[in-house]
Short mmCIF file of C-alpha atoms in Angstrom, two decimals:
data_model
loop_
_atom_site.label_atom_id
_atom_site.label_comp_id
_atom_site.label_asym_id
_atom_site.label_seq_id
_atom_site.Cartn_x
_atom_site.Cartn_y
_atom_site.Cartn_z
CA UNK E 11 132.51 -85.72 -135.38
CA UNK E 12 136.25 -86.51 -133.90
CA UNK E 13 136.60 -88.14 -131.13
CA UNK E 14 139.17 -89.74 -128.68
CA UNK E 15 137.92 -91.91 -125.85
CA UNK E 16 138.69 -93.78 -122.89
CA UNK E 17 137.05 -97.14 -122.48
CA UNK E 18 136.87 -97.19 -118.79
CA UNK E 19 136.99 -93.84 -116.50
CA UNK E 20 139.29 -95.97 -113.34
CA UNK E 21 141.84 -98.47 -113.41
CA UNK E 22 141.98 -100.08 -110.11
CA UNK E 23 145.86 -102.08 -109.78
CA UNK E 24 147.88 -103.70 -107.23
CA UNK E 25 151.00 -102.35 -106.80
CA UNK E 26 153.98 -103.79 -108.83
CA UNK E 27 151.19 -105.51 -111.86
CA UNK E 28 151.35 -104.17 -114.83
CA UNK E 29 148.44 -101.55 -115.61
CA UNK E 30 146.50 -101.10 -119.23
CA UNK E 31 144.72 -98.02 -120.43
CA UNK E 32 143.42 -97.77 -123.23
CA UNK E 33 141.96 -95.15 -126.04
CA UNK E 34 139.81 -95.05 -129.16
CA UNK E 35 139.87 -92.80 -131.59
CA UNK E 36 137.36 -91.85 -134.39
CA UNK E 37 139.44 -89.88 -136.77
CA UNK E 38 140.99 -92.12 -139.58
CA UNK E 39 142.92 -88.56 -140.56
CA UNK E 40 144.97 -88.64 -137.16
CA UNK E 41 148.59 -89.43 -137.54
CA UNK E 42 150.03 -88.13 -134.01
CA UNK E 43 149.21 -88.99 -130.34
CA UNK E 44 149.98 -88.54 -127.26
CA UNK E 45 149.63 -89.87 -123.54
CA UNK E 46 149.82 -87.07 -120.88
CA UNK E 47 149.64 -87.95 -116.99
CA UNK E 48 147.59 -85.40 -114.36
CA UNK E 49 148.09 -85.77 -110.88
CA UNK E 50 145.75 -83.96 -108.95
CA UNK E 51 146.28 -80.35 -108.50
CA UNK E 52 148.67 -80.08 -110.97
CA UNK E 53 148.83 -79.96 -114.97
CA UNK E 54 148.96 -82.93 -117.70
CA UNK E 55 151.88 -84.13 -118.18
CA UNK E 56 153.46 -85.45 -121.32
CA UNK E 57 154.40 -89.66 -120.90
CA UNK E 58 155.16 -90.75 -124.39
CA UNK E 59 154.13 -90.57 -127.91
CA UNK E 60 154.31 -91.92 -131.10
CA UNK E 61 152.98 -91.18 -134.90
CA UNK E 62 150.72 -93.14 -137.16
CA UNK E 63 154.10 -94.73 -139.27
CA UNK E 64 155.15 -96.78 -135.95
CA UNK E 65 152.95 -100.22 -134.19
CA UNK E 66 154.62 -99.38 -130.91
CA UNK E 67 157.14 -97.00 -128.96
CA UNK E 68 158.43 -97.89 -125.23
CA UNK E 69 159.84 -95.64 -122.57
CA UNK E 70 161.13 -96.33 -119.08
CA UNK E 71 158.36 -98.40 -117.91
CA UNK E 72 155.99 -97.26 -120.61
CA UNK E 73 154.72 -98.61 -123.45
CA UNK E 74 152.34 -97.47 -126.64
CA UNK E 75 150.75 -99.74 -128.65
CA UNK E 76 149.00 -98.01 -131.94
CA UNK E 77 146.27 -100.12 -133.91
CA UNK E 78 145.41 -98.16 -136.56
CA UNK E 79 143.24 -100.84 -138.05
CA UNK E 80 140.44 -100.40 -135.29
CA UNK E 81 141.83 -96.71 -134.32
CA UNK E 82 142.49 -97.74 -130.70
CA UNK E 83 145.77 -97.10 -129.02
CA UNK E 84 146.57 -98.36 -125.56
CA UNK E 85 149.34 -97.22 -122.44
CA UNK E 86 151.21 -100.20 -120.90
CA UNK E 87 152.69 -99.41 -117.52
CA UNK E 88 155.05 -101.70 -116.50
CA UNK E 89 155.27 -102.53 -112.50
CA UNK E 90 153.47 -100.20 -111.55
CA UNK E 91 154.21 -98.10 -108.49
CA UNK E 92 151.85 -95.92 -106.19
CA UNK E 93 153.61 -92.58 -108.11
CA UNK E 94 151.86 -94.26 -110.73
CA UNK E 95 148.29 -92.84 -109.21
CA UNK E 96 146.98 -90.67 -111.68
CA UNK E 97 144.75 -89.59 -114.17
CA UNK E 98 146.27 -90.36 -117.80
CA UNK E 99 144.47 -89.11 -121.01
CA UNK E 100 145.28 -89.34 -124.22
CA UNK E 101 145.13 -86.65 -127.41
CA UNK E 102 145.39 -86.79 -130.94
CA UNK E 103 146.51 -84.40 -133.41
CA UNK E 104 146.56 -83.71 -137.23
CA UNK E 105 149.69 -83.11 -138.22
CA UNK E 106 149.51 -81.52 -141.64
CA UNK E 107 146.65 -79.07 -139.71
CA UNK E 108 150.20 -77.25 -138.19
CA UNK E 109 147.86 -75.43 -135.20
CA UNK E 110 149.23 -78.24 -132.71
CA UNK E 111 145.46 -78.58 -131.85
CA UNK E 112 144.83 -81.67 -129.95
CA UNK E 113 141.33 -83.65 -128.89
CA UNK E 114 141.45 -85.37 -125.79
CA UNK E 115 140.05 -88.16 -124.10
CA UNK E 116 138.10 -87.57 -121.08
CA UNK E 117 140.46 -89.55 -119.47
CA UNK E 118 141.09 -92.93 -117.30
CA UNK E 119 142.04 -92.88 -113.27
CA UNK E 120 144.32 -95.35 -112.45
CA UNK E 121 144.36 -96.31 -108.85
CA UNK E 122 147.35 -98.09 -107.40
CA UNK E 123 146.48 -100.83 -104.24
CA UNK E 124 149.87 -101.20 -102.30
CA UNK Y 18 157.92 -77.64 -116.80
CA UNK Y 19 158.89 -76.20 -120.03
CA UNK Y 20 159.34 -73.27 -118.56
CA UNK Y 21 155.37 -71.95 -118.24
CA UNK Y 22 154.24 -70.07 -115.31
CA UNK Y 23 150.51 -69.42 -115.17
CA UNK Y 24 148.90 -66.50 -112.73
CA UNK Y 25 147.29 -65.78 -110.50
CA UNK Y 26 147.42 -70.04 -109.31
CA UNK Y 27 143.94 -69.44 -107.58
CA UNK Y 28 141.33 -66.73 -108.00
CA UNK Y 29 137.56 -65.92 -106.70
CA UNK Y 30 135.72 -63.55 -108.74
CA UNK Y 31 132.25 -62.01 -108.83
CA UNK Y 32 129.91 -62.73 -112.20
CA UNK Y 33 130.19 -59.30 -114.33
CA UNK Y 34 133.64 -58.72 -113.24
CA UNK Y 35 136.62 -58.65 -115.82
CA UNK Y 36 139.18 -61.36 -115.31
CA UNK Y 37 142.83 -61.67 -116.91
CA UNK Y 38 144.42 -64.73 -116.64
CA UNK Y 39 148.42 -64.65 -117.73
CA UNK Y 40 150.57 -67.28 -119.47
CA UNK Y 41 154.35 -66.55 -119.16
CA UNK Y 42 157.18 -68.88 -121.37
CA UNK Y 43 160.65 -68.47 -120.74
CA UNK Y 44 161.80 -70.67 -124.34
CA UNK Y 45 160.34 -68.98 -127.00
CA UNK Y 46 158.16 -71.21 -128.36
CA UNK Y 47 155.67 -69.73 -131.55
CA UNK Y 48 152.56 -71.46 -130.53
CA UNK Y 49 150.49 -70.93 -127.40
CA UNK Y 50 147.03 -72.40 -126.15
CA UNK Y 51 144.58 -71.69 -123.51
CA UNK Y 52 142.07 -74.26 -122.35
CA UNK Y 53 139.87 -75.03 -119.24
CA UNK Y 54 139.49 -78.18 -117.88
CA UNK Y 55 136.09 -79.73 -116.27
CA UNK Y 56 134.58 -82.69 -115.18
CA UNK Y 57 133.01 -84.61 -117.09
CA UNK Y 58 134.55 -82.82 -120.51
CA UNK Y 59 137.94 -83.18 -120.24
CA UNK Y 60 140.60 -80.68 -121.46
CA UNK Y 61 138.75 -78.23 -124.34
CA UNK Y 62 140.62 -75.79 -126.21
CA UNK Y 63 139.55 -71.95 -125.55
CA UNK Y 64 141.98 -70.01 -128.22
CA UNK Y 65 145.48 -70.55 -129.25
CA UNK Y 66 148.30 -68.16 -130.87
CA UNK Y 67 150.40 -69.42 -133.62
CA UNK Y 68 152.58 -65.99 -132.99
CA UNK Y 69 152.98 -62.05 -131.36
CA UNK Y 70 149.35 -61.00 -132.44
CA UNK Y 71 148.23 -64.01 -134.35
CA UNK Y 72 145.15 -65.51 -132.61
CA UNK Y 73 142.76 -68.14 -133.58
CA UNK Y 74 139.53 -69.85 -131.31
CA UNK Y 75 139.11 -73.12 -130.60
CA UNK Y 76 135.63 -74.80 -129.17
CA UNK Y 77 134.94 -72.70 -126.46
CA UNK Y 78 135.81 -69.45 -126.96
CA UNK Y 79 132.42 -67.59 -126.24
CA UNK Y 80 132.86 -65.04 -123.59
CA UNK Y 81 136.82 -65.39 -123.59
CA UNK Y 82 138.96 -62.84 -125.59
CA UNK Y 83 143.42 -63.47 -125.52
CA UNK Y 84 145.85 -61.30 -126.73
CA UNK Y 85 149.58 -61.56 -127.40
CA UNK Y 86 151.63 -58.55 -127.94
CA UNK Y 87 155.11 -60.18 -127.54
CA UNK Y 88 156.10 -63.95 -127.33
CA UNK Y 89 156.66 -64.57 -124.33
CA UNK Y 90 153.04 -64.06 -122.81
CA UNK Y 91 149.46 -65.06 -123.36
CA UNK Y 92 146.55 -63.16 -121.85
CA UNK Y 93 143.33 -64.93 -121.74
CA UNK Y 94 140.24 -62.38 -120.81
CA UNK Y 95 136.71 -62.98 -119.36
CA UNK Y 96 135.23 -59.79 -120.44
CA UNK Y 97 132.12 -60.19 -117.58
CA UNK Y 98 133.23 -63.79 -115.67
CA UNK Y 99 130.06 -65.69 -115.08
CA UNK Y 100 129.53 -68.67 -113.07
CA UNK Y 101 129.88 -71.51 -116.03
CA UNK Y 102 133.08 -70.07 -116.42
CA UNK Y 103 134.09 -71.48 -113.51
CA UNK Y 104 136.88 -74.13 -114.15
CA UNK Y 105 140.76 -74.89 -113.78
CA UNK Y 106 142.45 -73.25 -117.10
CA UNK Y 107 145.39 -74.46 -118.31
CA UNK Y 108 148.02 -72.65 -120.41
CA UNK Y 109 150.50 -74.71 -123.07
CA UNK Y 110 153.10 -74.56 -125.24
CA UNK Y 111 154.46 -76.48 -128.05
CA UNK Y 112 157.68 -77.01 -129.33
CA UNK Y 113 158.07 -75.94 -133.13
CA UNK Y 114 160.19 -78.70 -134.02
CA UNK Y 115 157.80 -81.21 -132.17
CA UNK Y 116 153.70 -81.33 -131.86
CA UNK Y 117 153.73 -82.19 -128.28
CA UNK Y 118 152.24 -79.76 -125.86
CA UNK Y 119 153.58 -79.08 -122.54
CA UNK Y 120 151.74 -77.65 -119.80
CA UNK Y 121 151.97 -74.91 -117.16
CA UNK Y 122 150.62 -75.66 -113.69
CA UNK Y 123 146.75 -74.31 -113.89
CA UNK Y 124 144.84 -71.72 -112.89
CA UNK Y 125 141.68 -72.73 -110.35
CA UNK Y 126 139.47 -69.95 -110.93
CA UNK Y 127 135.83 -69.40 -108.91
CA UNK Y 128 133.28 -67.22 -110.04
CA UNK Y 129 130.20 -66.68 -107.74
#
């Protein structure tokens, strides 16, 4: 069945490297995703996207990189900062299904050292 | 925050006791989901509303029931709580225009 995983469940990073998580997905049919951020007590929160047509998309800081080739995508975090300290998942979506549903990963726990 | 508010924030219950959880959006966005969060399974979707009365499930919707009478809210209903339904539940939105999701705050929710 689908599928979107997280290779590793924590991240462990000094302060100011550069962090990479990254996801696997099983469904060749998926053509939208999306990284979210969850601190704790608090709810996801949406980091970047990007859609099946594009390689890669960059934020401030943030970068996706979308292999559809071996369905993996992967979240670049550029310096990153003890703010960064989270747990980041990332969901996929059909987009011709037009419910919005998404399947997420279980997720990834990045740790910042300072 | 996309404008979502979520209550009650916390809540203890008793199993066999009806519980109402309440999603409230201030932008008027069509499509609404409820899901719970847990260890070990991530985020799973409960039920969602693509509009006022239009309801569908998602993967876990035994022993939950929603409703949504005008846009702005989303009930989600545990008919008689029991203790697996014990869990953090999220409300979201998403932007017609957009598929990305935003998120209200959470609602912890104990059932004993």
């Amino acid at each position: 069945g689908e599928s979107v995983g997280l290779h590793l469940p924590t991240l462990s990073v000094q302060e100011g490297d550069n962090s990479i998580i990254n996801c696997a997905y099983s469904n060749s049919a998926s053509d939208y995703f999306i990284w979210y951020k969850q601190e704790s007590g608090k709810g996801p929160q949406f980091i970047i996207d990007i859609r099946s047509n594009m390689d890669k998309r960059q934020g401030q800081r943030v970068t996706v990189l979308l292999n559809k080739t071996v369905k993996h995508l992967s979240l670049q975090i550029a310096a990153t900062q003890p703010g960064d300290s989270a747990v980041y998942f990332c969901a996929e979506n059909i987009r011709s299904s037009n419910t919005g549903k998404l399947i997420f990963g279980q997720g990834t726990t990045l740790q910042v050292k300072p | 925050d996309a404008g979502i508010t979520q209550s009650p924030r916390h809540k203890v219950t008793e199993t066999g006791t009806p519980v109402t959880l309440r999603c409230h959006q201030t932008e008027n966005h069509r499509y609404m989901y409820w899901y719970r969060q847990d260890p070990g399974h991530g985020l799973r979707l409960i039920h969602y509303s693509y509009g006022v009365k239009d309801t569908d499930k998602g993967e876990v919707s035994d022993g939950y029931s929603v409703s949504r009478s005008k846009t702005e809210d989303f009930l989600l209903t545990l008919e008689s709580a029991t203790s697996s339904q014990t869990s953090v539940y999220f409300c979201a939105i998403k932007d017609t225009v957009e598929e990305t999701q935003y998120f209200g705050p959470g609602t912890r929710l104990l059932v004993l």
